[in-house]
Coordinates of C-alpha atoms in Angstrom, one line a residue:
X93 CA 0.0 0.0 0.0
X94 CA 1.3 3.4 -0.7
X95 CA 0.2 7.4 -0.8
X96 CA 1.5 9.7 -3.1
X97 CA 4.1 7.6 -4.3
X98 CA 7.3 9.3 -6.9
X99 CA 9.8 7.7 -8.5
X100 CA 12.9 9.7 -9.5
X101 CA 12.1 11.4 -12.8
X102 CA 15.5 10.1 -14.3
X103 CA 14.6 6.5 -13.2
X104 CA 12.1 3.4 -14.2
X105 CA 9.0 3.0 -12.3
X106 CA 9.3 0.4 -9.3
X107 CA 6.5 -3.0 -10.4
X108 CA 5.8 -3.1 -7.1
X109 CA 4.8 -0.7 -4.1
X110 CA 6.2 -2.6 -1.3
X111 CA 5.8 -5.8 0.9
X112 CA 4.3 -5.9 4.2
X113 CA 5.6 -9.1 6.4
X114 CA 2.9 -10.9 8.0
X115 CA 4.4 -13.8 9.4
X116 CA 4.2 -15.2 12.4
X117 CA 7.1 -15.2 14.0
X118 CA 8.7 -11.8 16.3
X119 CA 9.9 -10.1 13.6
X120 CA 6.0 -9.8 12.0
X121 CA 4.2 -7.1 12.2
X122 CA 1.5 -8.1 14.4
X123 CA 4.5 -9.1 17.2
X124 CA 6.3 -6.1 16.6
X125 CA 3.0 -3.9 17.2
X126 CA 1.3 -6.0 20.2
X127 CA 5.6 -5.4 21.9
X128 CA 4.7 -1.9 21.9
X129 CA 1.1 -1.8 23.1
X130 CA 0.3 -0.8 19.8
X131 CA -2.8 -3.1 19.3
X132 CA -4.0 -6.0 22.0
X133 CA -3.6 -9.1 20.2
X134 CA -1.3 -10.8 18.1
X135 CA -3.5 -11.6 15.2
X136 CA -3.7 -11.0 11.5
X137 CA -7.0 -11.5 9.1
X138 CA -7.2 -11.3 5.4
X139 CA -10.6 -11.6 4.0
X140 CA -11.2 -11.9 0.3
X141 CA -14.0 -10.9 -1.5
X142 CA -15.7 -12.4 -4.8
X143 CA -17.2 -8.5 -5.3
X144 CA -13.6 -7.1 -5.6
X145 CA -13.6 -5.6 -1.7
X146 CA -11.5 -7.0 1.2
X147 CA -10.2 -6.6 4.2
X148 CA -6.9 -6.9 6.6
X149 CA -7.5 -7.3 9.9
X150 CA -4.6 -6.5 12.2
X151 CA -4.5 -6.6 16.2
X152 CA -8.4 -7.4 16.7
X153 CA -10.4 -9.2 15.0
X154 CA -14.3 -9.0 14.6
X155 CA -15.3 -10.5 11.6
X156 CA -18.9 -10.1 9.6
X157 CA -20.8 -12.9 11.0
X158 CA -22.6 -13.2 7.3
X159 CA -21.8 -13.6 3.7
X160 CA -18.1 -15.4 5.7
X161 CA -16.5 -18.9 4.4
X162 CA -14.1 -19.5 6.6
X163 CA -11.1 -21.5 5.5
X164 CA -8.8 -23.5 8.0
X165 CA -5.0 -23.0 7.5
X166 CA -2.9 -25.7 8.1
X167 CA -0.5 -25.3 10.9
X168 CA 3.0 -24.2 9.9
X169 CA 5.8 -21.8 10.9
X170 CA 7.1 -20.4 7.8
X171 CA 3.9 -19.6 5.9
X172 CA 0.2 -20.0 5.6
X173 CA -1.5 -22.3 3.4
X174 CA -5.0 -23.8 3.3
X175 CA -3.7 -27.0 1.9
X176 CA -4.7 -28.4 -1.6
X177 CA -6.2 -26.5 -3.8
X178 CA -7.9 -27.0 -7.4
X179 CA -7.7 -23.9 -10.3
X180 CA -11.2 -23.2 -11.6
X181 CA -11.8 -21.4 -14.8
X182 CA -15.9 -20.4 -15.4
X183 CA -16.9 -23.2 -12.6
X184 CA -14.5 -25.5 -14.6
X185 CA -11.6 -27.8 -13.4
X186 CA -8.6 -26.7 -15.8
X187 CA -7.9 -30.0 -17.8
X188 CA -6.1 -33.2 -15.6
X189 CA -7.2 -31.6 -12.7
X190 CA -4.0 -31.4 -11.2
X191 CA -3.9 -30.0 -7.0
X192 CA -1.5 -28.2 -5.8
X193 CA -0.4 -26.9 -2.6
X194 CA -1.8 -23.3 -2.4
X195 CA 0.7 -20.9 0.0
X196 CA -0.1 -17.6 0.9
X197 CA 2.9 -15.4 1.3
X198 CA 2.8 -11.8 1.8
X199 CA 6.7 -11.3 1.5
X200 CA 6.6 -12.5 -2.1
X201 CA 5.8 -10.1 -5.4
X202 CA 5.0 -12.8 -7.6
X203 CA 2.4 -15.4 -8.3
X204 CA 4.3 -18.8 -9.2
X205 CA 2.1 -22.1 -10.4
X206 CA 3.1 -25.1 -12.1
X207 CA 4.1 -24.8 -15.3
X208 CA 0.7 -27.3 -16.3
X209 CA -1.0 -25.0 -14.4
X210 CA 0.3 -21.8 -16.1
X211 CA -0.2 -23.1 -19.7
X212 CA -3.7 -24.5 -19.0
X213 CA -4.3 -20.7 -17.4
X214 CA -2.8 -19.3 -20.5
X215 CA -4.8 -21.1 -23.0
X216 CA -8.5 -20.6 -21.8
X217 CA -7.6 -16.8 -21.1
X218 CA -6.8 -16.7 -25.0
X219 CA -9.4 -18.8 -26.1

C-alpha cells in the first residue's frame, strides 16, 4: 500500500509498491506492534472478497458474522496455506485436474504455479 508515491524522474518505475511481512514469528508485524502496546492481540485476518472488496485485519479481530467462508490454515511456521487446492476457470476444473499446494505469502511479489498449471491458465484466457 502506498500514498502519493514518486519515482525519481530520471529513473524506471518500481513494479511493485512494497511488501508488508505478515508472518508469524517476532519479527511480523503483528508481534512487533502488540511489543509496543500498539494493538491488543497478536492476530492478523485477510478476508477476500468475490465483489472485488477486502479486508486486513490487524491486532483485533471481529469479523462479519454473514456472507463469511471461513477456510482453516494448516499449521506451519514459515507460511500459511490452506492446503490443496484446485484452479477453476468459469466453474471449470482446468484439464487433468492437477492439486496443488496453495501458500499464501505476503513477503513475495510474484504469483508462481506449475508450469501445467500456467499453460492451461494461459490457454483458456486466450481462447
Amino acid at each position: 500500500c502506498g500514498y502519493k508515491q514518486e519515482e525519481p524522474a530520471d529513473s524506471p518505475p518500481s513494479p511493485v509498491d512494497g511488501i508488508l511481512g505478515l508472518g508469524m514469528g517476532k519479527a511480523g508485524l503483528a508481534a512487533q506492534l502488540k511489543g509496543h502496546k500498539m494493538i491488543k492481540e497478536n492476530v492478523i485476518g485477510h478476508c477476500l472478497s468475490s465483489k472485488g472488496k477486502g479486508v486486513l485485519y490487524v491486532g483485533d479481530f471481529n469479523p462479519p458474522t454473514r456472507g463469511v467462508t471461513w477456510v482453516p490454515m494448516r499449521e506451519s511456521l514459515f507460511y500459511y496455506s490452506p492446503g490443496l487446492a484446485e484452479v477453476f476457470i468459469d466453474k471449470q476444473p482446468i484439464r487433468g485436474n492437477p492439486t496443488f499446494e496453495a501458500v499464501f505469502d505476503s513477503g513475495s511479489t510474484y504469483t508462481h504455479v506449475p508450469a501445467q498449471i500456467y499453460n492451461e491458465i494461459v490457454s483458456k484466457v486466450r481462447g
